[in-house]
C-alpha atoms as an extended CHARMM CRD file, in Angstrom:
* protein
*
       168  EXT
         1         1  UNK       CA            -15.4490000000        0.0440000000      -39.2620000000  PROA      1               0.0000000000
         2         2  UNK       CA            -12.1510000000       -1.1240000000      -37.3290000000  PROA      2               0.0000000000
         3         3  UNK       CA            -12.5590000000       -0.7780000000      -33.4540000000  PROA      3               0.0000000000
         4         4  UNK       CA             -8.8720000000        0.1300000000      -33.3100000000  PROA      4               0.0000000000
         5         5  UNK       CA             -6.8660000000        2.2550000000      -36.0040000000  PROA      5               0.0000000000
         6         6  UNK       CA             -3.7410000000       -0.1090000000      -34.3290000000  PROA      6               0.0000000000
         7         7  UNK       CA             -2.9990000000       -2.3990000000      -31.9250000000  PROA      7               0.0000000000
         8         8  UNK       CA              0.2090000000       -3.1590000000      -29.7350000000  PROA      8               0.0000000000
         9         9  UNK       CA              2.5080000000       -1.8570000000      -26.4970000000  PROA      9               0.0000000000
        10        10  UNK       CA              3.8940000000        1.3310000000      -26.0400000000  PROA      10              0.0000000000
        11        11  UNK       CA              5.1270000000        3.0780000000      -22.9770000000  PROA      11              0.0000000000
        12        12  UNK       CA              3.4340000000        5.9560000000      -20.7900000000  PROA      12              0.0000000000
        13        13  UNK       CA              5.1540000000        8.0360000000      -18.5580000000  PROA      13              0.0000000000
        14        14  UNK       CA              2.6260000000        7.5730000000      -15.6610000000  PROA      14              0.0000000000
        15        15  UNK       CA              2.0780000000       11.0640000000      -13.7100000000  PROA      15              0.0000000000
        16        16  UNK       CA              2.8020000000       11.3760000000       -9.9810000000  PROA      16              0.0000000000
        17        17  UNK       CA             -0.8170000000       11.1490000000       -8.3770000000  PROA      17              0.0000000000
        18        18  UNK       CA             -2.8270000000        8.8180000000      -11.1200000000  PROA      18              0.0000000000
        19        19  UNK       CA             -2.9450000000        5.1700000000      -10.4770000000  PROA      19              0.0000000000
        20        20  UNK       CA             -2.0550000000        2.4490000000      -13.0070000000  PROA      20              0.0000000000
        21        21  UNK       CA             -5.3310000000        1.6700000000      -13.9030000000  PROA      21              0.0000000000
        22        22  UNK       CA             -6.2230000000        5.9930000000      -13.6470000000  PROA      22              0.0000000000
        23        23  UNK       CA             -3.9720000000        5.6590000000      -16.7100000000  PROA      23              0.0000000000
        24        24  UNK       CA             -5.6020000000        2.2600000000      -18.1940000000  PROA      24              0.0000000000
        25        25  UNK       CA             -8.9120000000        4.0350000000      -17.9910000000  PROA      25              0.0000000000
        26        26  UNK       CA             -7.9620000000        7.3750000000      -19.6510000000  PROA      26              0.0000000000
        27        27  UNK       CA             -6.6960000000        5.8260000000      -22.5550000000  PROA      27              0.0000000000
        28        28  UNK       CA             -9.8210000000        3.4100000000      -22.6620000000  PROA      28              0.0000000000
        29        29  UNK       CA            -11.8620000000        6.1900000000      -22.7150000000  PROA      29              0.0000000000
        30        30  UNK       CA            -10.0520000000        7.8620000000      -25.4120000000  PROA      30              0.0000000000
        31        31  UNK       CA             -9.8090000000        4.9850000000      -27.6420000000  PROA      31              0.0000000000
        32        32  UNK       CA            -13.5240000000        4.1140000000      -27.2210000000  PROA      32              0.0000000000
        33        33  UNK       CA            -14.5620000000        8.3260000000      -28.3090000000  PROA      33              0.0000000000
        34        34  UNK       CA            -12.0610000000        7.6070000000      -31.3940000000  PROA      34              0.0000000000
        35        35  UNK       CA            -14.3340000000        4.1420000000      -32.2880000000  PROA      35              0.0000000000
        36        36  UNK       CA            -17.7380000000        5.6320000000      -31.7760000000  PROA      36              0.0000000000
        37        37  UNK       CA            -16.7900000000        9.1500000000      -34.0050000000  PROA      37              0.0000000000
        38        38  UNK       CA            -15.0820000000        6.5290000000      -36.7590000000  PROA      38              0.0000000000
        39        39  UNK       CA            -18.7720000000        4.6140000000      -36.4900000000  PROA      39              0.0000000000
        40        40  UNK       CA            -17.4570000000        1.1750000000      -34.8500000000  PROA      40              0.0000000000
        41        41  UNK       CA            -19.9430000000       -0.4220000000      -32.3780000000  PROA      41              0.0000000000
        42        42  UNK       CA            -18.5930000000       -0.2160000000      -29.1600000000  PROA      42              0.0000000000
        43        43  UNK       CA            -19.6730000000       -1.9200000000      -26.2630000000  PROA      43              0.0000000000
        44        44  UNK       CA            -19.5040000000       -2.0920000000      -22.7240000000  PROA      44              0.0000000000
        45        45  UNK       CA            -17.2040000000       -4.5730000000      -20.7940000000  PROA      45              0.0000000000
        46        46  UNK       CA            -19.3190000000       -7.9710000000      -19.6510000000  PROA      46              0.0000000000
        47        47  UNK       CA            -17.8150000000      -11.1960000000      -18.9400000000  PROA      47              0.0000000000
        48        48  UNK       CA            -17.8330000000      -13.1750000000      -22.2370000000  PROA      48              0.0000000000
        49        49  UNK       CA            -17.9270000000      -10.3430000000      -24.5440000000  PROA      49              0.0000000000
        50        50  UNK       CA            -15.4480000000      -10.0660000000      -26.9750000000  PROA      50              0.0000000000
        51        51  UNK       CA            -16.8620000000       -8.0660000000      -30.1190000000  PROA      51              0.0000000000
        52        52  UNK       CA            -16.7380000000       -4.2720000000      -29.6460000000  PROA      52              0.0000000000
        53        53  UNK       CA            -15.0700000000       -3.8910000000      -26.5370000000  PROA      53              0.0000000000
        54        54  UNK       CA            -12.0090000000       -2.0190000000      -26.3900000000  PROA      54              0.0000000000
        55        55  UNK       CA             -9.4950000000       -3.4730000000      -24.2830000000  PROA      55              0.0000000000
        56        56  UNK       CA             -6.3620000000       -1.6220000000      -22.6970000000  PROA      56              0.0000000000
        57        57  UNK       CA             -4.4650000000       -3.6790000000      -20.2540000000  PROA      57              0.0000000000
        58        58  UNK       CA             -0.6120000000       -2.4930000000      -18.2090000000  PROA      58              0.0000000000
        59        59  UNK       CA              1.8470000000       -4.4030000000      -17.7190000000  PROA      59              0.0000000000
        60        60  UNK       CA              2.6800000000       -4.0460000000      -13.6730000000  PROA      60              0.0000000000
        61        61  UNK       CA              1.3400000000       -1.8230000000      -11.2040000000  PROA      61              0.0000000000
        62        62  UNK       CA              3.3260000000        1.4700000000      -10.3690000000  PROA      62              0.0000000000
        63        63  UNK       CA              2.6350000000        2.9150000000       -7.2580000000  PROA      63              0.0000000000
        64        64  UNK       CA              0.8810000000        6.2890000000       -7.7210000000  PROA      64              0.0000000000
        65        65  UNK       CA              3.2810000000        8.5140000000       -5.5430000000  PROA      65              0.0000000000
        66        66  UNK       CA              5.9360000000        6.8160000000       -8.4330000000  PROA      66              0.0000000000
        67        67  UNK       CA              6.0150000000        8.2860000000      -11.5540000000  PROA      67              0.0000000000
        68        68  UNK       CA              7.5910000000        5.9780000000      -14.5500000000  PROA      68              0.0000000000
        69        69  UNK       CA              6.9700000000        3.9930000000      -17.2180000000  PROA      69              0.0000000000
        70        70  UNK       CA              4.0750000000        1.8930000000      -17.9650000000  PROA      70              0.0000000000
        71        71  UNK       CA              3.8850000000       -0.4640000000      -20.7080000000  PROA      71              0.0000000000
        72        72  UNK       CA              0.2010000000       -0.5680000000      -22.2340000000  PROA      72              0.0000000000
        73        73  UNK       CA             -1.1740000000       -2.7960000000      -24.2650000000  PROA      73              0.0000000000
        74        74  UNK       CA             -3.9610000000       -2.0440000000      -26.7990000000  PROA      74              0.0000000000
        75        75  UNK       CA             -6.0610000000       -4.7760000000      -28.3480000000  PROA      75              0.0000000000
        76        76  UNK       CA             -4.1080000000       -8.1470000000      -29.3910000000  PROA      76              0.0000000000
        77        77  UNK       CA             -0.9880000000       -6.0120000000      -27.3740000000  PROA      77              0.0000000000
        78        78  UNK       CA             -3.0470000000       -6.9040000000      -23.9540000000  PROA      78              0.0000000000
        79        79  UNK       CA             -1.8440000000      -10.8750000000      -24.3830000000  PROA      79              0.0000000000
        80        80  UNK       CA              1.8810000000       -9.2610000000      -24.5550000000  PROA      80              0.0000000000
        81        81  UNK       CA              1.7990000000       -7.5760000000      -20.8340000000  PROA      81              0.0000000000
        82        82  UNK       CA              2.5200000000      -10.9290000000      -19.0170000000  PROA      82              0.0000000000
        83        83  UNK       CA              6.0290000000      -10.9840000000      -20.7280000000  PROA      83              0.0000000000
        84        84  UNK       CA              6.7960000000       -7.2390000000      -19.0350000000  PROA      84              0.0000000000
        85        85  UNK       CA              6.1750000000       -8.6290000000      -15.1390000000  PROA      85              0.0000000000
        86        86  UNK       CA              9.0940000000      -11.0140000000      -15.3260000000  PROA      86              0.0000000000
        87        87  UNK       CA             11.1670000000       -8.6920000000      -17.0820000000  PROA      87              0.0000000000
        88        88  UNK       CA             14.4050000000       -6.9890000000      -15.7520000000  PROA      88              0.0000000000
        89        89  UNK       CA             13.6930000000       -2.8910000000      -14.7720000000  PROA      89              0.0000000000
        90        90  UNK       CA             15.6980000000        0.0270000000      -14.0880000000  PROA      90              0.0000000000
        91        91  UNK       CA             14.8300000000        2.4760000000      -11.1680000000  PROA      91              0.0000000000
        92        92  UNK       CA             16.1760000000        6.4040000000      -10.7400000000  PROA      92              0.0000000000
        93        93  UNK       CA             15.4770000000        7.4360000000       -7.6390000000  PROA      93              0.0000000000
        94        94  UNK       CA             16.0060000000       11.1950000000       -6.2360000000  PROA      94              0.0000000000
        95        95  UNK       CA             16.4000000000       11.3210000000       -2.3860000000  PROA      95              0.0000000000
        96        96  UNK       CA             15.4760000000       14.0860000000        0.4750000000  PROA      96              0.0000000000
        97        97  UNK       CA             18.9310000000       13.8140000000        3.2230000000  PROA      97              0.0000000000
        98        98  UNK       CA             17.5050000000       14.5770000000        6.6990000000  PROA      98              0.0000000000
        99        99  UNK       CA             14.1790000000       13.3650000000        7.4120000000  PROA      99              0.0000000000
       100       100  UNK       CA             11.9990000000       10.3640000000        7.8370000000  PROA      100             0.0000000000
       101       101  UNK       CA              8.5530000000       10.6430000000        6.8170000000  PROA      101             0.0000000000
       102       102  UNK       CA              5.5150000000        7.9760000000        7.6700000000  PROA      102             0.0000000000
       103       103  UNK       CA              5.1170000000        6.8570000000        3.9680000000  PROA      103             0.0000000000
       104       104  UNK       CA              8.6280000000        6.7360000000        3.6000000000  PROA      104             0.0000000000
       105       105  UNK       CA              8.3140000000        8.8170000000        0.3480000000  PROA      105             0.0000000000
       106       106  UNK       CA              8.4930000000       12.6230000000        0.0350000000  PROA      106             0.0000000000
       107       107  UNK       CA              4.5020000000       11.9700000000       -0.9730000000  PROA      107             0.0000000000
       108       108  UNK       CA              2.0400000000       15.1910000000       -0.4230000000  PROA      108             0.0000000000
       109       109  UNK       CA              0.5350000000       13.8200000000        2.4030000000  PROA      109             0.0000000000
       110       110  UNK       CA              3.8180000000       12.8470000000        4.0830000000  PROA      110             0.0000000000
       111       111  UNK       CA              4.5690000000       13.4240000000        7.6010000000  PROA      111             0.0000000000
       112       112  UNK       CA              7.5220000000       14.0850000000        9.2250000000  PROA      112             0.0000000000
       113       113  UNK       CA              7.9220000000       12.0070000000       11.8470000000  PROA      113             0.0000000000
       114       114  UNK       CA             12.0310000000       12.4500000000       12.4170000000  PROA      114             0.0000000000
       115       115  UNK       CA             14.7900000000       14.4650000000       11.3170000000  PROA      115             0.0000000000
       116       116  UNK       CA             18.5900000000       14.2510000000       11.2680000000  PROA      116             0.0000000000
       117       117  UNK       CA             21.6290000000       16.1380000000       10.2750000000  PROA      117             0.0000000000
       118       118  UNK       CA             23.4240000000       14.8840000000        7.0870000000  PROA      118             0.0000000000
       119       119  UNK       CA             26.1970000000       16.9870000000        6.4760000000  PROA      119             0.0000000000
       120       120  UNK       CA             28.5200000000       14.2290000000        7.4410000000  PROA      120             0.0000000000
       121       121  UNK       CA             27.1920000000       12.2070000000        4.2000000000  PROA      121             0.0000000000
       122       122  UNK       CA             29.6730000000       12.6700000000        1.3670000000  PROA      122             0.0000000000
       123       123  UNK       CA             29.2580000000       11.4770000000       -2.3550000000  PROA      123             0.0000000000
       124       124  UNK       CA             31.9920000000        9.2820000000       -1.1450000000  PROA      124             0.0000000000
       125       125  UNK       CA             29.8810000000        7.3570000000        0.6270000000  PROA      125             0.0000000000
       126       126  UNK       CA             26.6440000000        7.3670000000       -0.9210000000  PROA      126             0.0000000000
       127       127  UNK       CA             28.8720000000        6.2560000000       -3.8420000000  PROA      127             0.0000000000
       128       128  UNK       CA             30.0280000000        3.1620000000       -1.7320000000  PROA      128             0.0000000000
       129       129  UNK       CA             26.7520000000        2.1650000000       -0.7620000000  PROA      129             0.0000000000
       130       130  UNK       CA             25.0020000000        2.7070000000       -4.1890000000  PROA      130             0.0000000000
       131       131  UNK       CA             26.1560000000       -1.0690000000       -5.7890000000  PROA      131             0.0000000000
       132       132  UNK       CA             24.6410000000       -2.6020000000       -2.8290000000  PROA      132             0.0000000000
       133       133  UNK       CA             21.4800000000       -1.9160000000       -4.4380000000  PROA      133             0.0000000000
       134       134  UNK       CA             22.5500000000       -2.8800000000       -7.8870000000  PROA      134             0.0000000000
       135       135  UNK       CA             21.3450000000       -6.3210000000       -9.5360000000  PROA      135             0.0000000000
       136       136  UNK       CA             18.8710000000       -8.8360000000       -7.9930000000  PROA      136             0.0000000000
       137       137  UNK       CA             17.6910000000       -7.7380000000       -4.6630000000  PROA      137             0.0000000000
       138       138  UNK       CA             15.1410000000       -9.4060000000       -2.9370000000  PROA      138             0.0000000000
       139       139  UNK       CA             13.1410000000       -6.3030000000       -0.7430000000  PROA      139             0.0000000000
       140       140  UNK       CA             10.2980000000       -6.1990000000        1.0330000000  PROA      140             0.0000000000
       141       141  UNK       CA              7.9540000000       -4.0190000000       -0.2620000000  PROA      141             0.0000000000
       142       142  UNK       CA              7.2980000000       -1.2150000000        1.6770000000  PROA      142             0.0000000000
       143       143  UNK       CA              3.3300000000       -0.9400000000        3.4290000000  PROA      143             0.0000000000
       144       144  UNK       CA              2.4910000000        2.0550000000        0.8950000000  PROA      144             0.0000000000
       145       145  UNK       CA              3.5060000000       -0.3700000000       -1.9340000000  PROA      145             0.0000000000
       146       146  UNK       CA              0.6880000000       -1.5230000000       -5.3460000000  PROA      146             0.0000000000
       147       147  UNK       CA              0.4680000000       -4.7430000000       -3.5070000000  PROA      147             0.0000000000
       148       148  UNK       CA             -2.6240000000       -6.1390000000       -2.4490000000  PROA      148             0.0000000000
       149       149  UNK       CA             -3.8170000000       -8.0890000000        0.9930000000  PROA      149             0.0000000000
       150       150  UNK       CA             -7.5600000000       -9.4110000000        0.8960000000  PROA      150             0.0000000000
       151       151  UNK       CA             -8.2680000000       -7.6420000000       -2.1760000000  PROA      151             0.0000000000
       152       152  UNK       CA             -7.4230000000       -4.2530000000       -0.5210000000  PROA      152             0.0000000000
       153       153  UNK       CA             -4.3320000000       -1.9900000000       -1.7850000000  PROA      153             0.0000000000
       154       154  UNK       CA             -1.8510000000       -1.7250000000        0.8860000000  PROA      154             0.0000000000
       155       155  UNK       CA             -0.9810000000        2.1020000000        0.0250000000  PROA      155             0.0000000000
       156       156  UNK       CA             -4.5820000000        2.9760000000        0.4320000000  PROA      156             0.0000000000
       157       157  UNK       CA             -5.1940000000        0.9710000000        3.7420000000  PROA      157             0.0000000000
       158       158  UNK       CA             -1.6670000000        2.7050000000        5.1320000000  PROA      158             0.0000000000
       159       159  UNK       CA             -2.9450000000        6.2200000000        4.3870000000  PROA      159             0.0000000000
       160       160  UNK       CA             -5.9260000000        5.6260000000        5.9100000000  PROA      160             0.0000000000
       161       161  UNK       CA             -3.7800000000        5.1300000000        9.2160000000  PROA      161             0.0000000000
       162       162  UNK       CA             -3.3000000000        1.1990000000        9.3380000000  PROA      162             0.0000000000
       163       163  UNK       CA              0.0010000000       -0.1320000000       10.0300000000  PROA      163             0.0000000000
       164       164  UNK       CA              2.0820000000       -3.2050000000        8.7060000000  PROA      164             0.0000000000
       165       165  UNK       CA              0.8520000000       -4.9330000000       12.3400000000  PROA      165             0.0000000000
       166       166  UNK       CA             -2.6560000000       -3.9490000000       11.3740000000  PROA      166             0.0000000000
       167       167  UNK       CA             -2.3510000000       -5.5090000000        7.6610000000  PROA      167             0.0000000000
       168       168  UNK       CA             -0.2160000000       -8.7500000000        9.0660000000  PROA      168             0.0000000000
Protein backbone atom coordinates (compact mmCIF):
# COMPACT_ATOMS: atom_id res chain seq x y z
CA UNK A 1 0.00 0.00 0.00
CA UNK A 2 1.22 3.59 -1.25
CA UNK A 3 2.21 5.90 1.74
CA UNK A 4 0.86 8.82 -0.27
CA UNK A 5 -2.30 8.76 -2.68
CA UNK A 6 -0.02 11.92 -4.40
CA UNK A 7 2.79 13.81 -4.04
CA UNK A 8 3.72 17.55 -4.93
CA UNK A 9 3.21 21.55 -3.81
CA UNK A 10 0.17 23.23 -3.33
CA UNK A 11 -0.66 26.37 -1.48
CA UNK A 12 -2.39 26.88 2.08
CA UNK A 13 -3.87 29.87 3.16
CA UNK A 14 -2.12 29.87 6.62
CA UNK A 15 -4.67 31.14 9.48
CA UNK A 16 -3.86 34.19 11.62
CA UNK A 17 -2.59 32.55 15.00
CA UNK A 18 -1.00 28.98 13.68
CA UNK A 19 2.64 28.92 12.96
CA UNK A 20 4.23 27.60 9.74
CA UNK A 21 5.16 24.49 11.02
CA UNK A 22 1.34 24.48 13.25
CA UNK A 23 0.32 24.08 9.59
CA UNK A 24 3.26 21.51 8.51
CA UNK A 25 2.17 19.39 11.42
CA UNK A 26 -1.63 19.36 10.80
CA UNK A 27 -1.32 18.20 7.49
CA UNK A 28 1.38 15.55 8.65
CA UNK A 29 -0.93 14.31 10.89
CA UNK A 30 -3.64 14.05 8.45
CA UNK A 31 -1.71 12.43 5.81
CA UNK A 32 -0.20 9.87 8.24
CA UNK A 33 -4.33 8.84 9.61
CA UNK A 34 -5.03 8.56 5.65
CA UNK A 35 -1.74 5.91 5.36
CA UNK A 36 -2.46 3.89 8.44
CA UNK A 37 -6.61 3.50 7.51
CA UNK A 38 -5.31 2.65 3.64
CA UNK A 39 -2.87 -0.11 5.60
CA UNK A 40 0.67 1.57 4.68
CA UNK A 41 3.34 1.19 7.43
CA UNK A 42 3.98 4.35 8.79
CA UNK A 43 6.67 5.28 10.87
CA UNK A 44 7.95 7.74 13.09
CA UNK A 45 10.55 10.45 12.05
CA UNK A 46 14.41 9.26 13.05
CA UNK A 47 17.43 10.49 11.45
CA UNK A 48 18.21 8.07 8.57
CA UNK A 49 14.83 6.78 8.04
CA UNK A 50 13.42 7.04 4.86
CA UNK A 51 10.75 4.12 4.35
CA UNK A 52 7.34 4.95 5.87
CA UNK A 53 7.73 8.29 7.00
CA UNK A 54 5.57 10.86 5.73
CA UNK A 55 7.23 13.96 5.01
CA UNK A 56 5.55 17.53 4.65
CA UNK A 57 7.97 20.33 4.36
CA UNK A 58 6.95 24.67 3.61
CA UNK A 59 8.52 26.60 1.68
CA UNK A 60 9.37 29.94 3.99
CA UNK A 61 8.29 30.83 7.29
CA UNK A 62 5.19 33.22 7.66
CA UNK A 63 4.95 34.93 10.70
CA UNK A 64 1.91 33.70 12.69
CA UNK A 65 0.17 37.17 13.34
CA UNK A 66 0.43 37.03 9.07
CA UNK A 67 -1.97 35.18 7.41
CA UNK A 68 -1.01 34.10 3.57
CA UNK A 69 0.07 31.65 1.51
CA UNK A 70 2.23 28.78 2.19
CA UNK A 71 3.57 26.56 -0.33
CA UNK A 72 3.73 22.81 1.02
CA UNK A 73 5.36 20.20 -0.21
CA UNK A 74 4.26 16.54 0.17
CA UNK A 75 6.62 13.65 -0.43
CA UNK A 76 9.14 14.03 -3.55
CA UNK A 77 7.33 17.92 -3.52
CA UNK A 78 9.58 18.56 -0.16
CA UNK A 79 12.97 18.73 -2.58
CA UNK A 80 10.85 21.55 -4.60
CA UNK A 81 10.49 24.15 -1.46
CA UNK A 82 14.10 25.51 -1.84
CA UNK A 83 13.07 26.97 -5.32
CA UNK A 84 10.00 29.07 -3.41
CA UNK A 85 12.65 31.05 -0.84
CA UNK A 86 14.38 32.82 -3.69
CA UNK A 87 11.34 33.44 -5.45
CA UNK A 88 9.69 36.91 -6.10
CA UNK A 89 6.28 37.49 -3.58
CA UNK A 90 3.48 39.75 -3.45
CA UNK A 91 2.26 41.31 -0.08
CA UNK A 92 -1.47 43.03 0.66
CA UNK A 93 -1.33 44.68 3.56
CA UNK A 94 -4.46 46.42 5.43
CA UNK A 95 -3.40 49.28 7.81
CA UNK A 96 -4.92 50.80 11.29
CA UNK A 97 -4.29 55.15 10.78
CA UNK A 98 -3.67 56.49 14.32
CA UNK A 99 -1.81 54.37 16.57
CA UNK A 100 1.46 52.70 17.27
CA UNK A 101 1.39 49.51 18.94
CA UNK A 102 4.61 47.53 20.60
CA UNK A 103 4.52 44.66 17.99
CA UNK A 104 3.99 47.00 15.39
CA UNK A 105 1.04 44.84 14.11
CA UNK A 106 -2.64 45.18 15.07
CA UNK A 107 -1.76 41.49 16.79
CA UNK A 108 -4.22 40.39 19.86
CA UNK A 109 -1.80 41.00 22.29
CA UNK A 110 -0.84 44.44 20.95
CA UNK A 111 -0.36 47.39 23.02
CA UNK A 112 -0.89 50.73 22.40
CA UNK A 113 1.84 52.53 23.21
CA UNK A 114 0.99 56.00 21.05
CA UNK A 115 -1.66 57.53 19.18
CA UNK A 116 -2.05 60.29 16.58
CA UNK A 117 -4.59 62.09 14.56
CA UNK A 118 -4.72 61.16 10.81
CA UNK A 119 -7.30 63.04 9.29
CA UNK A 120 -4.76 65.09 7.48
CA UNK A 121 -3.72 61.74 5.48
CA UNK A 122 -5.44 61.74 2.10
CA UNK A 123 -5.46 58.83 -0.55
CA UNK A 124 -3.43 61.42 -2.27
CA UNK A 125 -0.74 60.82 -0.34
CA UNK A 126 -0.77 57.40 0.74
CA UNK A 127 -1.01 56.98 -3.06
CA UNK A 128 2.39 58.90 -3.45
CA UNK A 129 4.13 57.01 -0.98
CA UNK A 130 2.78 53.50 -1.96
CA UNK A 131 5.61 52.87 -5.08
CA UNK A 132 8.23 53.54 -2.61
CA UNK A 133 7.54 50.21 -1.39
CA UNK A 134 7.17 48.61 -4.74
CA UNK A 135 10.03 46.24 -6.23
CA UNK A 136 13.25 45.16 -4.42
CA UNK A 137 13.48 46.62 -1.03
CA UNK A 138 15.98 45.69 1.24
CA UNK A 139 14.09 46.01 5.09
CA UNK A 140 14.99 45.10 8.19
CA UNK A 141 12.89 42.75 9.59
CA UNK A 142 11.00 43.86 12.28
CA UNK A 143 11.90 42.11 16.15
CA UNK A 144 8.41 40.14 16.01
CA UNK A 145 9.61 38.75 12.61
CA UNK A 146 10.01 34.27 11.77
CA UNK A 147 13.64 34.97 12.06
CA UNK A 148 15.75 33.23 14.33
CA UNK A 149 18.87 34.42 16.77
CA UNK A 150 20.63 31.44 18.72
CA UNK A 151 18.09 29.07 17.71
CA UNK A 152 15.33 31.17 19.42
CA UNK A 153 12.35 32.87 17.30
CA UNK A 154 12.59 36.51 17.57
CA UNK A 155 8.61 37.00 17.71
CA UNK A 156 8.46 34.70 20.65
CA UNK A 157 11.50 36.23 22.60
CA UNK A 158 9.80 39.95 21.81
CA UNK A 159 6.46 38.90 23.34
CA UNK A 160 7.96 37.64 26.12
CA UNK A 161 9.17 41.37 26.78
CA UNK A 162 12.81 41.37 25.21
CA UNK A 163 13.78 44.12 23.06
CA UNK A 164 15.91 44.44 19.76
CA UNK A 165 18.88 45.75 22.44
CA UNK A 166 18.18 42.62 24.42
CA UNK A 167 18.39 40.21 21.19
CA UNK A 168 21.55 42.37 19.64
Amino acid sequence: VPLYRSEGIFAVNKPLEWSSNDVVSYICGILERDARNRGAEVRKPRRRAKKGVVRVGHGGTLDPMASGVLVVGVGKGTKELQGFLSGSKRYTAGVKLGIETDTGDVAPEANIIDTKPFDHVTMDAIEEVIPKFTGKIMQVPPIFSALKKDGKKLYEEARKGKTAEELG
